[in-house]
mmCIF file of C-alpha atoms in Angstrom:
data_model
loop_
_atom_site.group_PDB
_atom_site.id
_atom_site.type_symbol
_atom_site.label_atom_id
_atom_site.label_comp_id
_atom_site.label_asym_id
_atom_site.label_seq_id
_atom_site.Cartn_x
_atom_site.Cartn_y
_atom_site.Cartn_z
ATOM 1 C CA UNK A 1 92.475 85.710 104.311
ATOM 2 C CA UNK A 2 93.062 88.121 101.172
ATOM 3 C CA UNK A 3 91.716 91.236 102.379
ATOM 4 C CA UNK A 4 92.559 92.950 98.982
ATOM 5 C CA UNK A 5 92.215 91.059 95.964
ATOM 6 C CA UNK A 6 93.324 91.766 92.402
ATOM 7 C CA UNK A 7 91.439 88.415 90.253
ATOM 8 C CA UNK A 8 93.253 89.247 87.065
ATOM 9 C CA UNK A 9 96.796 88.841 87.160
ATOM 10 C CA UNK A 10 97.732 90.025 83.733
ATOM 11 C CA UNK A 11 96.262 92.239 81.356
ATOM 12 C CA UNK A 12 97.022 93.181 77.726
ATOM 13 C CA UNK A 13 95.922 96.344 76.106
ATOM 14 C CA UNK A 14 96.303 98.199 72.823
ATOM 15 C CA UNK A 15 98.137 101.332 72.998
ATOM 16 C CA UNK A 16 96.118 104.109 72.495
ATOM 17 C CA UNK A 17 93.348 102.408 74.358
ATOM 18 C CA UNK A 18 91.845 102.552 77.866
ATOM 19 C CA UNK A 19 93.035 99.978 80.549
ATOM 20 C CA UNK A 20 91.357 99.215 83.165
ATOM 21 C CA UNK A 21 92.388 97.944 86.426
ATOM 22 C CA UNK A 22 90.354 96.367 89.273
ATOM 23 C CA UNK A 23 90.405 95.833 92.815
ATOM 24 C CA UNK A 24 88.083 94.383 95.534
ATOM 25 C CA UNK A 25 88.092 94.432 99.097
ATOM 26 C CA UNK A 26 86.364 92.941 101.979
ATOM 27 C CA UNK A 27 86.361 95.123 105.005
ATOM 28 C CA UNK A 28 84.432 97.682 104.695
ATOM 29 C CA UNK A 29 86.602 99.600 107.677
ATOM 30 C CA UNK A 30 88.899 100.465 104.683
ATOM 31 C CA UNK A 31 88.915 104.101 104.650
ATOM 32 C CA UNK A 32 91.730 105.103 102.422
ATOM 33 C CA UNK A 33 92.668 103.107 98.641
ATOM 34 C CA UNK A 34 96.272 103.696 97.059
ATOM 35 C CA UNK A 35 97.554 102.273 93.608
ATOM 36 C CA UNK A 36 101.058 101.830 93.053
ATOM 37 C CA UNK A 37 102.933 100.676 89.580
ATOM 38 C CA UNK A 38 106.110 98.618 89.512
ATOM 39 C CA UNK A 39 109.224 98.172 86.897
ATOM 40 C CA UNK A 40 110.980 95.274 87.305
ATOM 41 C CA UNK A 41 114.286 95.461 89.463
ATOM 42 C CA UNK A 42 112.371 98.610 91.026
ATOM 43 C CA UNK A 43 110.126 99.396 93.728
ATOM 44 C CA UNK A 44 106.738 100.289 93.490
ATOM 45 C CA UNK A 45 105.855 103.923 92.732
ATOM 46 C CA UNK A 46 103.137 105.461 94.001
ATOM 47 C CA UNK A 47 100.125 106.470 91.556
ATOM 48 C CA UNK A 48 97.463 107.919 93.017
ATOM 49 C CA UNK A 49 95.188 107.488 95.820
ATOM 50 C CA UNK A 50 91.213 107.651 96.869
ATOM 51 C CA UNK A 51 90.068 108.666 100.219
ATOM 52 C CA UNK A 52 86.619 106.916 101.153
ATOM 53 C CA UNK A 53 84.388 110.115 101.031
ATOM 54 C CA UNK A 54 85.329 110.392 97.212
ATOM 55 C CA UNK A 55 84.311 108.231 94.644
ATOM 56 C CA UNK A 56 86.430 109.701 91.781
ATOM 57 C CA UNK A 57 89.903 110.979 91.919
ATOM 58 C CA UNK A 58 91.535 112.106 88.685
ATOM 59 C CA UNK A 59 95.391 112.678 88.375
ATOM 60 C CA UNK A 60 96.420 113.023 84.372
ATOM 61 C CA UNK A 61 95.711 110.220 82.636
ATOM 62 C CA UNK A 62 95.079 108.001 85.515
ATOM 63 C CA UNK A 63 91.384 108.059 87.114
ATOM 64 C CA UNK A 64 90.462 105.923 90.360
ATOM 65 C CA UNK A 65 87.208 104.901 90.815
ATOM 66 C CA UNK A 66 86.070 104.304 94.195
ATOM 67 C CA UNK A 67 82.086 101.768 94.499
ATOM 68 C CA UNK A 68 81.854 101.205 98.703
ATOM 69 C CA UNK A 69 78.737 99.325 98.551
ATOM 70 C CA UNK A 70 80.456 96.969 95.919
ATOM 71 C CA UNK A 71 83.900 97.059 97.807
ATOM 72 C CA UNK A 72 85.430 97.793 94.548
ATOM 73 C CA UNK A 73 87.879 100.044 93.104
ATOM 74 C CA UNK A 74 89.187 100.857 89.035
ATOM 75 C CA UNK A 75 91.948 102.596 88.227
ATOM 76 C CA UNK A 76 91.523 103.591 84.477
ATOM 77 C CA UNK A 77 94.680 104.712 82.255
ATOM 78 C CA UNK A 78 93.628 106.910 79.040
ATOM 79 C CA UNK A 79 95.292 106.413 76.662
ATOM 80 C CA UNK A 80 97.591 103.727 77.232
ATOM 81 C CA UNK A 81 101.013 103.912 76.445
ATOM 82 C CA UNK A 82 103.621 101.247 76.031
ATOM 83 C CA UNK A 83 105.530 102.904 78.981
ATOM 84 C CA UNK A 84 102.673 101.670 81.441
ATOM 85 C CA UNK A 85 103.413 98.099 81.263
ATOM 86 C CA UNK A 86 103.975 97.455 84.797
ATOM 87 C CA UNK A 87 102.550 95.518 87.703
ATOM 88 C CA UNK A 88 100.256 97.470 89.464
ATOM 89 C CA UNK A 89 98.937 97.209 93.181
ATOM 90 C CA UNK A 90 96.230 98.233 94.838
ATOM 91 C CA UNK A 91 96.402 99.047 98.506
ATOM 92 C CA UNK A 92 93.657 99.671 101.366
ATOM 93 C CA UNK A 93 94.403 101.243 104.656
ATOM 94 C CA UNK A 94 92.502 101.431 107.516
ATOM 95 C CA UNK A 95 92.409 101.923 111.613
ATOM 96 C CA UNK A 96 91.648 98.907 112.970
ATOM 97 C CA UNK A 97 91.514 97.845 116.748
ATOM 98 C CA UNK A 98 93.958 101.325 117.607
ATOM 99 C CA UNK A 99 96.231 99.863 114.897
ATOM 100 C CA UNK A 100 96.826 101.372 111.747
ATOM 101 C CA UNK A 101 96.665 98.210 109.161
ATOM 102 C CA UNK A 102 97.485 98.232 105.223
ATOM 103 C CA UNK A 103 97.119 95.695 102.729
ATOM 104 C CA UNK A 104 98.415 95.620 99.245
ATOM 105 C CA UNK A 105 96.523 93.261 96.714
ATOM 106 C CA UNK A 106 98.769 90.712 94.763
ATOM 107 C CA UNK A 107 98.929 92.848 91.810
ATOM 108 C CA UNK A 108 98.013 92.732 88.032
ATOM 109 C CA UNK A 109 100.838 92.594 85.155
ATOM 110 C CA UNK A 110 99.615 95.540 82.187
ATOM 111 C CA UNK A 111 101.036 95.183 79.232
ATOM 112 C CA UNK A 112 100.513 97.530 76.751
ATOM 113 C CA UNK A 113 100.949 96.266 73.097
ATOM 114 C CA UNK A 114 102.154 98.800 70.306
ATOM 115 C CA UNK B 1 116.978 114.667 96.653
ATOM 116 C CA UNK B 2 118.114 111.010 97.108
ATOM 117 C CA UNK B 3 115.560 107.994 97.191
ATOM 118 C CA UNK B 4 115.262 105.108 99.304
ATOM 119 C CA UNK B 5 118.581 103.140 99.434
ATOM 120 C CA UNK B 6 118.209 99.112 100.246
ATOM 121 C CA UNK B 7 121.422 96.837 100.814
ATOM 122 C CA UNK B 8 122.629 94.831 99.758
ATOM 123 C CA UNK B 9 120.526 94.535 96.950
ATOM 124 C CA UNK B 10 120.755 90.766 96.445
ATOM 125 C CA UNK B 11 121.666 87.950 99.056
ATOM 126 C CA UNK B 12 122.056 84.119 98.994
ATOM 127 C CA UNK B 13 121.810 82.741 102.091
ATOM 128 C CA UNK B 14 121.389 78.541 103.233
ATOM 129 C CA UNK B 15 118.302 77.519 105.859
ATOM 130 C CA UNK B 16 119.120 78.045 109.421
ATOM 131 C CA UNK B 17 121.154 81.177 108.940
ATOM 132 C CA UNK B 18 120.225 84.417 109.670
ATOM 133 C CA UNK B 19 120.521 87.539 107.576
ATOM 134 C CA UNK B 20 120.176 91.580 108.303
ATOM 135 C CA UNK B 21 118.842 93.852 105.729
ATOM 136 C CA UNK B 22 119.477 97.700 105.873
ATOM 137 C CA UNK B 23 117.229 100.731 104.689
ATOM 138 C CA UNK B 24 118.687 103.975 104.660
ATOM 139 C CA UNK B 25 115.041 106.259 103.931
ATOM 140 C CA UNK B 26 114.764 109.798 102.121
ATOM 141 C CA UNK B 27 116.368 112.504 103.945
ATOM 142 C CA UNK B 28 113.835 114.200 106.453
ATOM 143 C CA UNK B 29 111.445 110.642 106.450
ATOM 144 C CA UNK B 30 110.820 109.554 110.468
ATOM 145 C CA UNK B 31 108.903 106.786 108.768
ATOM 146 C CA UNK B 32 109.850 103.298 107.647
ATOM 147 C CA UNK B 33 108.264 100.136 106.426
ATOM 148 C CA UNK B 34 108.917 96.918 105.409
ATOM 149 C CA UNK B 35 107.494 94.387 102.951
ATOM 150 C CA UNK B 36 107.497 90.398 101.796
ATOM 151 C CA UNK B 37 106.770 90.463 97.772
ATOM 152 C CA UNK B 38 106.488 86.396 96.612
ATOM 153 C CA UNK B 39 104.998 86.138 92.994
ATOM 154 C CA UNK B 40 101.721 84.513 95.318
ATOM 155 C CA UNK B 41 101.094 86.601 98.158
ATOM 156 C CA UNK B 42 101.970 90.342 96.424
ATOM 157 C CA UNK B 43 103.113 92.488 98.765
ATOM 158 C CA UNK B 44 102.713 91.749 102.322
ATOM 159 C CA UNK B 45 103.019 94.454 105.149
ATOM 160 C CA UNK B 46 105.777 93.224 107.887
ATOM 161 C CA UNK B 47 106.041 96.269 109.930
ATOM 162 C CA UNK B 48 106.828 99.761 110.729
ATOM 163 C CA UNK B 49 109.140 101.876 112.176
ATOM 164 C CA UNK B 50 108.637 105.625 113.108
ATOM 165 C CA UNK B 51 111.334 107.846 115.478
ATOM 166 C CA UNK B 52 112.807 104.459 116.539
ATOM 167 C CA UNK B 53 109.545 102.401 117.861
ATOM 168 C CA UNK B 54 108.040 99.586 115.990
ATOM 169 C CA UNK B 55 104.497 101.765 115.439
ATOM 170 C CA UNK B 56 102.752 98.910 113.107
ATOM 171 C CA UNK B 57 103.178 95.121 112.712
ATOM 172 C CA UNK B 58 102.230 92.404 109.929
ATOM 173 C CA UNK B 59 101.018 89.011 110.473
ATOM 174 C CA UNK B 60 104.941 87.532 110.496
ATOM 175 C CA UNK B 61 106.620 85.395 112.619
ATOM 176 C CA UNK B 62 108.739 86.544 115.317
ATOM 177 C CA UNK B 63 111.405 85.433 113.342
ATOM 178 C CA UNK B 64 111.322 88.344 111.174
ATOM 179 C CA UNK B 65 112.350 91.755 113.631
ATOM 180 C CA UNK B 66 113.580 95.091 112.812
ATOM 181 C CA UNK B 67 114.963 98.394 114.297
ATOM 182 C CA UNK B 68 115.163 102.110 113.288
ATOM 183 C CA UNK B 69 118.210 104.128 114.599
ATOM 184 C CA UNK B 70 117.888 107.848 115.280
ATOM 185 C CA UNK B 71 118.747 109.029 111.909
ATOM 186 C CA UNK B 72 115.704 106.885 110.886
ATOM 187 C CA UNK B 73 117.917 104.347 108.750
ATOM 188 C CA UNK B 74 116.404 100.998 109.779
ATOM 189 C CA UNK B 75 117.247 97.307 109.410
ATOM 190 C CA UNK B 76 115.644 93.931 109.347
ATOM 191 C CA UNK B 77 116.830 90.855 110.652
ATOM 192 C CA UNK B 78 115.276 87.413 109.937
ATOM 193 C CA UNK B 79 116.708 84.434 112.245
ATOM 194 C CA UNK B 80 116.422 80.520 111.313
ATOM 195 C CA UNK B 81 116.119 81.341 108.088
ATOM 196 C CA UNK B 82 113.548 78.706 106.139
ATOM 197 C CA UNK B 83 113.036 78.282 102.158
ATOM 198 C CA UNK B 84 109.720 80.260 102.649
ATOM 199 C CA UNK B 85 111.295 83.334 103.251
ATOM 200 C CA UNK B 86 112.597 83.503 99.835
ATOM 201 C CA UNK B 87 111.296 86.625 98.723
ATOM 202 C CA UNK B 88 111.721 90.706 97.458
ATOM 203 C CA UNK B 89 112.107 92.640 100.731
ATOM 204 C CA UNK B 90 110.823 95.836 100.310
ATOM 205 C CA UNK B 91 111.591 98.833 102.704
ATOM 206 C CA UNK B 92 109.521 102.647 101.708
ATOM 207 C CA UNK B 93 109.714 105.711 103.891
ATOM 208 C CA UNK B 94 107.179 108.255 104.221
ATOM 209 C CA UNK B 95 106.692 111.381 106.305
ATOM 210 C CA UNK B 96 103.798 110.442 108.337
ATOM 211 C CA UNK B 97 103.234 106.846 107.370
ATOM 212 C CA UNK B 98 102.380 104.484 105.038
ATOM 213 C CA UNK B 99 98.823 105.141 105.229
ATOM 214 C CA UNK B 100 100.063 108.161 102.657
ATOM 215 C CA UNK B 101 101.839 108.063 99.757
ATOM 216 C CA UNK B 102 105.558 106.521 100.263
ATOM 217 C CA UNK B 103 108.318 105.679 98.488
ATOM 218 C CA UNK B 104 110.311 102.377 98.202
ATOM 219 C CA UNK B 105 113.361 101.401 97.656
ATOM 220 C CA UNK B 106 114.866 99.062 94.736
ATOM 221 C CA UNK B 107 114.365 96.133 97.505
ATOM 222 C CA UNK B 108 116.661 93.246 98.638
ATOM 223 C CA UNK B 109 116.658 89.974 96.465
ATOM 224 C CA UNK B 110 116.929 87.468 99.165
ATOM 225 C CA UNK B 111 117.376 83.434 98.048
ATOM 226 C CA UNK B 112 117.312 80.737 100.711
ATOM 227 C CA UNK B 113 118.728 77.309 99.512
#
């Protein structure tokens, strides 16, 4: 059961152009979205992160987008450099059942073409 | 200030074995986690550790247990190794938890033939 889901698992963008990630999730008890970017032979990094009361959060160059009737999040990169090709994952946390659970989506490779 | 330190950082080990990972976390971090990345799955939550007690735990078999000494380094241990468990093992350390932002360490390559 993939809680998180990231359907594209690559993505190729112009530099200079936006990119535009995307994330959906199915329980709505989420309360808390995180993106992370990885190198390879590195660990993820984290990006930025959306709390449930928002629907926007804006760090830089990289804006999250946060739709809770759709269960679907964006992270948008303007403009796009070559230095953000990367896998990026999306995360949801939540409290569930007096645990505190977090699930990462399978992530999407960006790469950003000169 | 240092990062998250993982070792080793690659292992070959054969089916039925067992292996121990270590995480050593940024200095000042009570909290540690561990993760499964497979090219399929992504990045799968396997537990957590804060001041030495398991606080959080993934859907993984009891084959896969850790600990978290008072200086908050932490290891994992996975017994009966199987081919499955192939994978990128991922440790990150936070202040409060990984609920926040953390940071992870360069991970453990860990190949099961």
């Amino acid at each position: 059961d993939q809680q998180v889901k990231q359907n594209s698992p690559s993505l190729s963008v112009q530099e200079g152009r936006i990119s535009i990630l995307n994330c959906d999730y199915t329980n709505s008890m989420f309360d808390y979205f995180l993106w992370y970017k990885k190198y390879p032979a590195e660990g993820p990094t984290f990006l930025i992160s959306i709390s449930s009361i928002k629907d926007k959060n804006e760090d830089g160059r990289f804006t999250v987008f946060l739709n809770k009737s759709a269960k679907h999040l964006s992270l948008h990169i303007v403009p796009s450099q070559p230095g953000d090709s990367a896998v990026y994952f999306c995360a949801a946390s939540a409290a569930i059942q007096g645990a505190q659970k977090l699930v990462f989506g399978q992530g999407t490779r960006l790469t950003i073409n000169p | 200030k240092a990062g998250v330190t993982q070792t080793p950082r690659y292992l070959i080990k054969t089916r039925g074995q067992q292996v121990t990972l270590s995480c050593s976390p940024i200095s000042g971090h009570r909290s540690v986690s561990w993760y499964q990345q497979t090219p399929g799955q992504g990045l799968q939550f396997l537990f957590e550790y804060f001041s030495e007690t398991q606080r959080n735990k993934g859907n993984f078999p009891g084959r896969f247990s850790g600990r978290q000494f008072s200086n908050s380094r932490s290891e994992m241990n996975v017994s009966t190794l199987e081919l499955g468990d192939s994978a990128l093992y991922l440790c990150a350390s936070s202040l409060t938890g990984p609920y926040n932002e953390q940071f992870f360490g360069p991970g453990t390559r860990l190949t099961v033939l």
